[in-house]
XYZ file of C-alpha atoms in Angstrom:
560
model
C 24.260 23.445 -7.389
C 23.721 21.543 -10.612
C 22.269 23.608 -13.442
C 18.553 22.953 -13.662
C 16.415 22.185 -16.722
C 14.608 25.509 -16.737
C 17.798 27.603 -16.559
C 19.276 25.530 -19.387
C 16.331 26.414 -21.610
C 16.538 30.090 -20.732
C 20.314 30.207 -21.189
C 19.934 28.551 -24.582
C 17.404 31.158 -25.607
C 14.711 28.536 -26.203
C 12.323 29.956 -23.585
C 12.745 33.685 -22.985
C 10.138 36.358 -22.507
C 6.930 34.257 -22.777
C 8.316 31.793 -20.253
C 9.466 34.547 -17.908
C 6.277 36.528 -18.272
C 4.087 33.633 -17.195
C 6.328 32.740 -14.254
C 6.444 36.384 -13.110
C 2.668 36.227 -12.851
C 2.952 33.452 -10.240
C 5.603 35.153 -8.116
C 8.983 34.828 -9.873
C 11.367 37.763 -9.685
C 14.573 38.555 -11.575
C 16.722 36.393 -9.301
C 14.460 33.377 -9.352
C 14.846 32.087 -12.885
C 18.140 30.328 -12.211
C 16.852 28.575 -9.091
C 15.702 24.960 -9.242
C 11.965 24.701 -9.786
C 10.505 22.117 -7.438
C 7.079 20.634 -7.878
C 4.940 20.192 -4.778
C 2.485 17.382 -5.502
C -0.310 18.165 -3.074
C -2.891 15.457 -2.312
C -4.728 17.564 0.271
C -8.427 16.777 0.300
C -11.354 17.285 2.631
C -12.964 14.116 1.248
C -11.303 12.003 3.939
C -9.366 12.220 7.215
C -6.308 10.611 5.598
C -5.563 13.664 3.453
C -7.325 16.445 5.343
C -4.185 17.348 7.297
C -1.843 17.715 4.326
C -2.171 21.434 3.560
C -0.285 22.603 6.680
C 2.526 20.222 5.740
C 2.611 21.610 2.199
C 2.770 25.155 3.579
C 5.771 24.294 5.769
C 7.523 22.500 2.926
C 6.885 25.344 0.481
C 8.402 27.849 2.905
C 11.393 25.559 3.446
C 11.942 25.193 -0.304
C 12.067 28.951 -0.741
C 14.424 29.346 2.216
C 16.698 26.661 0.732
C 16.954 28.542 -2.559
C 14.369 26.741 -4.689
C 11.168 27.928 -6.351
C 8.175 25.763 -5.410
C 5.283 25.201 -7.785
C 2.325 23.480 -6.139
C -0.160 21.363 -8.067
C -3.051 19.152 -7.027
C -3.161 15.358 -7.013
C -6.446 13.403 -6.765
C -7.235 10.829 -4.115
C -9.819 8.146 -3.464
C -10.391 6.850 0.044
C -10.764 3.104 0.447
C -12.522 3.313 3.793
C -15.299 5.465 2.334
C -15.636 3.565 -0.953
C -15.437 0.126 0.699
C -18.378 -2.101 -0.077
C -19.657 0.143 -2.884
C -18.944 0.508 -6.602
C -16.784 3.499 -5.681
C -14.198 1.002 -4.451
C -13.537 0.013 -8.056
C -11.764 3.344 -8.474
C -9.285 2.845 -5.641
C -6.528 0.896 -7.389
C -7.221 2.824 -10.592
C -6.465 6.020 -8.661
C -2.902 4.769 -8.086
C -2.304 4.981 -11.833
C -4.147 8.317 -12.109
C -1.979 9.785 -9.338
C 1.213 8.583 -11.011
C 0.094 9.921 -14.384
C -0.946 13.288 -12.898
C 2.430 13.801 -11.210
C 4.340 12.746 -14.330
C 2.217 15.077 -16.439
C 2.814 18.115 -14.226
C 6.514 17.577 -13.471
C 7.618 16.599 -16.967
C 5.158 18.908 -18.705
C 6.590 21.900 -16.844
C 10.212 20.684 -16.851
C 10.566 20.761 -13.075
C 13.914 20.004 -11.467
C 12.571 17.949 -8.591
C 9.378 17.071 -6.756
C 8.241 16.634 -3.186
C 5.157 14.444 -3.077
C 2.557 14.397 -0.300
C 0.044 11.621 0.310
C -2.159 10.170 2.995
C -4.552 7.476 1.785
C -3.503 4.051 0.552
C -2.940 4.646 -3.171
C -1.243 8.035 -2.700
C 2.008 6.428 -1.617
C 2.559 3.941 -4.456
C 1.142 6.436 -6.969
C 3.706 9.018 -5.909
C 6.564 6.509 -5.890
C 5.657 5.072 -9.304
C 5.727 8.593 -10.736
C 9.097 9.434 -9.201
C 10.592 6.151 -10.394
C 9.271 6.720 -13.922
C 10.437 10.335 -14.249
C 13.725 9.870 -12.417
C 14.043 13.505 -11.381
C 15.095 14.106 -7.756
C 12.153 13.427 -5.470
C 11.099 12.689 -1.909
C 7.882 11.394 -0.347
C 6.220 13.038 2.667
C 3.502 11.089 4.460
C 0.460 12.933 5.795
C 0.753 10.988 9.037
C -1.311 8.474 10.920
C -4.603 9.103 12.698
C -4.653 8.976 16.476
C -6.522 5.985 17.893
C -10.138 6.327 18.900
C -11.322 5.086 22.285
C -14.503 3.383 23.403
C -14.920 1.842 26.839
C -11.174 1.678 27.393
C -10.294 0.050 24.051
C -8.272 1.587 21.205
C -10.236 1.845 17.964
C -9.346 2.078 14.287
C -11.549 2.231 11.198
C -11.442 -1.571 11.060
C -13.227 -1.622 14.420
C -16.249 -0.115 12.672
C -16.262 -2.739 9.901
C -15.980 -5.597 12.398
C -18.737 -4.039 14.501
C -21.153 -4.449 11.576
C -20.744 -8.230 11.670
C -20.875 -8.402 15.464
C -24.024 -6.278 15.662
C -25.873 -8.239 12.979
C -24.890 -11.488 14.706
C -26.391 -10.243 17.963
C -22.969 -10.189 19.645
C -22.851 -6.406 20.185
C -25.267 -3.953 21.719
C -26.626 -0.997 19.772
C -24.938 1.310 22.274
C -21.521 -0.179 21.514
C -22.199 -0.289 17.772
C -23.015 3.436 17.680
C -20.244 4.272 20.137
C -17.608 2.589 17.955
C -18.871 4.307 14.806
C -18.775 7.741 16.473
C -15.345 7.335 18.054
C -13.300 5.279 15.559
C -11.778 8.291 13.745
C -11.078 11.130 16.208
C -8.514 13.154 14.200
C -7.136 13.673 10.717
C -4.627 11.122 9.479
C -4.565 7.732 7.758
C -5.952 4.500 9.236
C -4.135 3.830 12.481
C -2.994 0.210 12.332
C -0.291 -1.325 10.173
C -2.768 -1.177 7.327
C -1.853 -0.222 3.760
C -1.119 3.488 4.288
C 1.183 2.956 7.260
C 2.696 -0.103 5.590
C 3.676 1.838 2.495
C 4.898 4.914 4.372
C 7.113 2.836 6.662
C 8.474 0.863 3.727
C 9.451 4.127 1.996
C 11.720 4.905 4.934
C 13.414 1.563 4.342
C 13.496 2.218 0.599
C 15.448 5.412 1.226
C 12.888 7.752 -0.366
C 11.521 9.248 2.890
C 13.304 10.570 5.958
C 13.956 8.091 8.741
C 11.521 8.379 11.609
C 8.940 10.286 9.567
C 6.400 7.648 8.613
C 4.519 6.878 11.832
C 4.110 10.394 13.249
C 0.499 11.327 13.977
C -0.854 13.798 11.452
C -1.935 16.509 13.924
C 1.375 16.554 15.832
C 3.781 19.504 15.294
C 6.697 17.155 14.550
C 4.874 16.049 11.381
C 5.091 19.577 9.936
C 8.717 19.838 11.078
C 9.452 16.630 9.178
C 7.816 18.053 6.032
C 10.049 21.126 6.183
C 13.154 18.985 6.702
C 12.139 16.788 3.755
C 11.998 19.857 1.505
C 15.473 20.943 2.584
C 16.882 17.470 1.916
C 15.298 17.433 -1.540
C 16.996 20.702 -2.513
C 20.307 19.159 -1.473
C 19.521 16.084 -3.580
C 18.849 18.313 -6.603
C 22.256 19.898 -6.046
C 23.851 16.440 -6.048
C 21.715 15.264 -8.969
C 20.676 12.337 -6.736
C 17.788 10.647 -8.506
C 15.197 8.012 -7.545
C 16.810 5.258 -9.587
C 20.050 5.840 -7.684
C 18.054 4.911 -4.589
C 15.393 2.446 -5.776
C 17.365 -0.720 -6.512
C 16.780 -4.430 -6.073
C 18.598 -4.240 -2.738
C 16.637 -1.251 -1.425
C 13.350 -2.899 -2.437
C 14.460 -5.943 -0.459
C 15.063 -3.624 2.510
C 11.549 -2.247 2.112
C 9.972 -5.689 1.887
C 11.956 -6.831 4.932
C 10.410 -3.996 6.955
C 6.957 -4.908 5.631
C 7.468 -8.453 6.894
C 8.947 -7.345 10.225
C 6.059 -4.970 10.931
C 3.223 -7.267 9.794
C 2.239 -5.021 6.889
C -0.520 -5.133 4.304
C -0.983 -7.652 1.495
C -1.373 -4.650 -0.818
C 2.346 -3.989 -0.473
C 2.975 -6.970 -2.755
C 0.933 -5.410 -5.545
C 2.432 -1.964 -5.049
C 6.092 -2.957 -4.887
C 5.717 -5.029 -8.031
C 4.446 -1.831 -9.667
C 7.190 0.367 -8.186
C 9.866 -2.079 -9.328
C 8.360 -2.098 -12.815
C 8.409 1.708 -12.948
C 12.044 1.796 -11.798
C 12.983 -1.015 -14.221
C 14.226 -3.156 -11.344
C 14.022 -6.941 -11.577
C 11.621 -8.018 -8.826
C 8.991 -10.757 -9.001
C 6.234 -12.115 -6.815
C 8.529 -14.993 -5.804
C 10.979 -12.518 -4.238
C 8.427 -11.742 -1.523
C 8.390 -15.390 -0.503
C 12.211 -15.438 -0.506
C 12.300 -12.499 1.921
C 9.440 -13.856 4.055
C 11.327 -17.034 4.870
C 14.183 -15.168 6.568
C 12.567 -12.148 8.264
C 10.625 -12.553 11.536
C 7.550 -10.511 12.475
C 8.933 -8.247 15.200
C 6.080 -5.798 15.743
C 2.806 -6.443 17.568
C 0.592 -4.182 15.450
C -3.019 -4.197 14.340
C -4.800 -5.777 12.509
C -3.449 -9.090 13.835
C -1.689 -7.575 16.852
C -2.449 -5.229 19.765
C -0.940 -1.831 19.004
C -1.477 1.084 16.600
C 0.932 3.216 14.587
C 1.120 5.963 17.231
C 2.348 3.344 19.724
C 4.896 2.119 17.177
C 6.243 5.654 16.739
C 6.589 6.158 20.505
C 8.508 2.873 20.690
C 11.072 4.139 18.169
C 9.357 3.236 14.906
C 10.947 2.097 11.681
C 14.568 3.114 12.497
C 14.633 0.663 15.412
C 13.357 -2.164 13.212
C 15.867 -1.282 10.480
C 18.739 -1.334 12.955
C 17.646 -4.735 14.284
C 17.558 -6.092 10.732
C 20.967 -4.555 9.982
C 22.511 -6.039 13.116
C 21.294 -9.504 12.100
C 22.487 -9.354 8.504
C 19.039 -8.833 6.959
C 19.433 -5.280 5.673
C 21.566 -3.897 2.866
C 23.254 -1.092 4.768
C 25.127 0.192 1.727
C 21.965 1.297 -0.090
C 21.805 5.007 -0.872
C 19.125 7.201 0.718
C 17.682 10.569 -0.288
C 19.998 12.307 2.205
C 23.063 11.283 0.204
C 24.129 8.959 3.001
C 23.868 5.171 2.992
C 21.228 3.450 5.073
C 23.850 2.305 7.585
C 25.231 5.847 7.860
C 21.728 7.227 8.294
C 20.874 4.729 11.030
C 24.044 5.681 12.902
C 22.648 9.227 13.217
C 19.308 8.132 14.748
C 18.349 6.709 18.147
C 17.917 3.110 17.073
C 18.303 1.025 20.235
C 15.260 -1.034 21.139
C 13.913 0.000 24.536
C 13.079 -2.685 27.078
C 10.167 -0.686 28.542
C 7.891 -1.423 25.569
C 6.616 -4.524 23.769
C 5.356 -2.964 20.534
C 8.705 -3.929 18.965
C 9.625 -7.369 20.259
C 13.145 -8.531 21.064
C 14.888 -10.421 18.260
C 14.882 -13.654 20.235
C 11.178 -13.252 21.075
C 9.457 -12.365 17.795
C 5.707 -12.391 17.315
C 6.311 -15.005 14.570
C 9.593 -16.602 13.485
C 9.128 -15.748 9.820
C 7.132 -13.331 7.692
C 3.392 -13.171 7.327
C 2.803 -12.463 3.608
C 3.039 -15.837 1.911
C 2.930 -16.482 -1.826
C 0.715 -19.499 -2.498
C 0.565 -21.392 -5.772
C -1.366 -24.351 -7.120
C -3.878 -25.228 -9.783
C -6.162 -22.408 -8.602
C -3.434 -19.783 -8.985
C -0.495 -20.867 -11.145
C 0.928 -17.307 -11.247
C 0.727 -16.967 -7.464
C -1.478 -15.226 -4.925
C -1.026 -13.558 -1.544
C -2.084 -14.777 1.897
C -1.605 -13.102 5.274
C -0.818 -16.128 7.433
C -0.117 -14.653 10.879
C -2.685 -14.489 13.654
C -4.318 -17.727 12.464
C -5.400 -20.489 14.843
C -5.330 -22.894 11.895
C -3.024 -22.515 8.900
C -4.875 -24.838 6.543
C -8.439 -25.542 5.586
C -10.184 -27.863 3.159
C -13.823 -27.141 2.641
C -16.689 -26.706 0.199
C -16.595 -23.757 -2.165
C -19.261 -21.100 -1.730
C -19.070 -19.283 -5.047
C -20.000 -15.637 -5.671
C -19.387 -13.545 -8.776
C -19.187 -10.209 -6.948
C -18.561 -8.702 -3.522
C -22.185 -7.549 -3.309
C -23.436 -11.126 -3.679
C -21.261 -12.447 -0.878
C -22.199 -9.615 1.488
C -25.860 -10.512 1.081
C -25.068 -14.122 2.005
C -22.948 -13.166 5.014
C -25.508 -10.743 6.407
C -28.206 -13.423 5.944
C -26.010 -15.820 8.021
C -25.672 -18.266 5.108
C -21.902 -18.787 5.490
C -20.872 -21.518 7.914
C -17.703 -22.635 9.656
C -15.593 -24.765 7.313
C -16.761 -23.039 4.122
C -14.317 -21.614 1.593
C -15.862 -18.458 0.151
C -14.871 -17.712 -3.464
C -15.292 -14.123 -4.726
C -14.365 -13.845 -8.390
C -14.666 -11.445 -11.319
C -13.249 -8.774 -9.004
C -9.693 -8.809 -10.398
C -7.818 -6.029 -12.228
C -9.956 -6.501 -15.356
C -12.969 -8.246 -13.885
C -13.853 -5.592 -11.311
C -12.357 -3.705 -12.889
C -10.039 -2.380 -10.237
C -9.571 -5.187 -7.685
C -11.948 -4.045 -4.970
C -10.811 -4.611 -1.391
C -12.905 -7.095 0.546
C -12.813 -5.510 4.000
C -16.600 -5.453 4.267
C -17.028 -9.246 3.922
C -13.952 -10.139 5.972
C -14.862 -7.640 8.668
C -18.412 -9.017 8.778
C -17.148 -12.618 9.027
C -14.813 -11.695 11.883
C -17.621 -9.845 13.627
C -19.749 -12.999 13.370
C -16.950 -15.052 14.940
C -16.007 -16.861 11.709
C -12.589 -15.279 11.070
C -10.655 -18.419 12.017
C -13.025 -21.019 10.600
C -13.972 -19.727 7.133
C -11.573 -19.471 4.193
C -11.993 -16.673 1.668
C -10.251 -16.487 -1.697
C -10.573 -13.845 -4.392
C -8.990 -12.420 -7.511
C -9.660 -9.057 -5.878
C -7.726 -7.547 -2.978
C -7.973 -7.191 0.771
C -7.715 -4.141 2.958
C -4.578 -3.759 5.015
C -6.979 -4.110 7.932
C -7.990 -7.643 6.947
C -6.905 -10.725 8.856
C -8.038 -14.339 8.860
C -7.774 -17.280 6.452
C -7.883 -15.057 3.385
C -6.103 -15.290 0.042
C -6.168 -12.495 -2.541
C -4.659 -11.455 -5.881
C -5.386 -14.891 -7.369
C -3.772 -14.895 -10.801
C -4.734 -15.338 -13.544
C -8.068 -13.764 -12.653
C -11.493 -15.094 -13.607
C -12.139 -12.451 -16.270
C -9.273 -13.721 -18.430
C -10.033 -17.396 -17.894
C -8.014 -18.094 -14.785
C -8.851 -21.360 -12.993
C -10.888 -19.534 -10.343
C -13.511 -19.022 -13.084
C -14.096 -22.781 -13.250
C -14.903 -23.395 -9.569
C -18.395 -24.772 -8.955
C -20.487 -24.466 -5.798
C -19.569 -27.288 -3.428
C -16.169 -28.109 -4.990
C -13.503 -28.997 -2.444
C -10.798 -26.328 -2.051
C -7.624 -26.530 0.028
C -5.746 -23.536 1.432
C -2.536 -24.653 3.121
C -0.199 -21.952 4.413
C 2.432 -24.470 5.505
C 2.691 -26.042 2.044
C 2.115 -22.675 0.300
C -0.671 -24.377 -1.614
C -4.009 -23.274 -3.013
C -5.712 -26.179 -4.681
C -9.009 -26.947 -6.409
C -9.570 -30.616 -5.592
C -11.065 -31.481 -8.966
C -9.296 -33.670 -11.524
C -7.540 -32.034 -14.466
C -9.872 -33.511 -17.074
C -12.928 -32.009 -15.395
C -11.226 -28.606 -15.092
C -10.340 -28.774 -18.803
C -13.960 -29.627 -19.650
C -15.212 -26.655 -17.665
C -12.675 -24.366 -19.298
C -13.792 -25.447 -22.793
C -17.390 -24.622 -21.902
C -16.571 -21.241 -20.310
C -17.357 -17.912 -21.989
C -15.903 -14.678 -20.596
C -18.496 -12.181 -19.407
C -18.576 -8.803 -21.160
C -16.538 -6.044 -19.517
C -18.436 -3.992 -16.968
C -17.015 -0.775 -18.453
C -16.032 -0.024 -22.043
C -15.444 3.734 -21.982
C -13.976 6.379 -19.740
C -11.334 5.839 -17.105
C -12.487 2.356 -16.153
C -12.689 1.279 -19.787
C -9.104 2.406 -20.351
C -7.952 0.630 -17.199
C -9.683 -2.571 -18.312
C -7.886 -2.550 -21.662
C -4.434 -1.719 -20.295
C -4.065 -3.336 -16.873
C -1.679 -6.247 -16.335
C -2.204 -9.316 -14.190
C -1.944 -8.838 -10.415
C 1.150 -11.057 -10.326
C 2.901 -8.249 -12.217
C 1.534 -5.422 -10.120
C -1.686 -4.559 -12.016
C 0.165 -1.802 -13.870
C -1.041 -0.042 -17.004
C 2.202 0.545 -18.886
C 3.772 -2.867 -19.392
C 5.023 -3.458 -22.917
C 4.645 -7.254 -22.897
């Protein structure tokens, strides 16, 4: 096994008795000082179902680390839950928490000179936060997902948390009974685990399998199931082997492995948030990857999986059908996967797939046959135009119409638009504009699941466009476009839209256009004054000052 950082210090005489004395107090014995010290980044929390099942996984992994000859040191990692914060000012902290998680892990691992780290996460920002930290530090690391929630049931239908958001709109529109409204709310979340569709948490966890930083077959297991804890223990064992090989994240996270991850995101119908997060992960790993690369991958990868929010099935169904390894093998067989990419096991992706049951079964339709995809190409399109010269993200599958031109209905916050939707003031054919909710404007890029869910519940999901410099939940579907860059707060063109202006969203032409002549836009820009920041101090004030544009991942450590 490679000599670890801590033993080097002790051997050199730099850290002797004080170092040993403090470690003895937390369980080290004479034979333990030469063992690799492995951080266990524990995001367990009883604040939400996503993370409430993590502690048993940590316990199994900690025992496995000790058995494998390492010394685990557990530390806490914060989490914010989107589903609970959604529609409130608490949602401003969601994206910010990604950076806080990354900083907390970096602080603990580097501050205590750990030799490796196993990271645990459940809710949306846990995954990219953990991966950003591992890519930055470049000490051997592995990610363990808390697991997905089991689906709820009401009157014979599978439920997810998105069912509750859509029920709000349906109930207020008089399209749902009070009995069903209450029944959905009480039954949507029956167990611990992250939101059950191919929403952001399951999108990111499945993509980390493809990236090579999580074990194959581990990402879609239900959180309460015994195999989830078994997977955590196996992950710990694999990490100790990686420390022995000095196999580091930047040996695994490359341009090619990110392309593998994005290919799986497209094939599974994953969340728009993956665009933001993989831009940030690539930045942390110093890998060249731009927003235009997502469009390049989209054009060649079909949507193979029929998963919520725009499909029928949930993550537990996907796992029973074979999960990510089956999709990876299909992509490999059709020349759309880099099989020579390294994985955390020390084997290439192709070698790893050869060890797993990866044949698509004919007795299921969660994963479609290659010649019968749900859609012939990917669903996360990068649109550009005079409203978003840096690019923005649209989820274009599941749409009855792929283009709309309509009058702008302009709102300067999510709260304003929710009031209008609940008052039934949004009509078919409108293009709703929600601005000043970007990385700086929010700050924090709130997700707009509440308004999109309400519109869908009112039956307007296919007939109303919605654009924003904020974000969307992984559970969102419809004619929606997010991450518009530059954002309104910094003088992006979305700031100059007036009520009633004509706006075009065209998924086929990859166009987002304000149908106002250039001279008029220039006149409006000259007359525009940026609003004062909503926060000037504390965490949100720091985020406001540091955060980059969404087209570069909304990261806080860019140097240009």
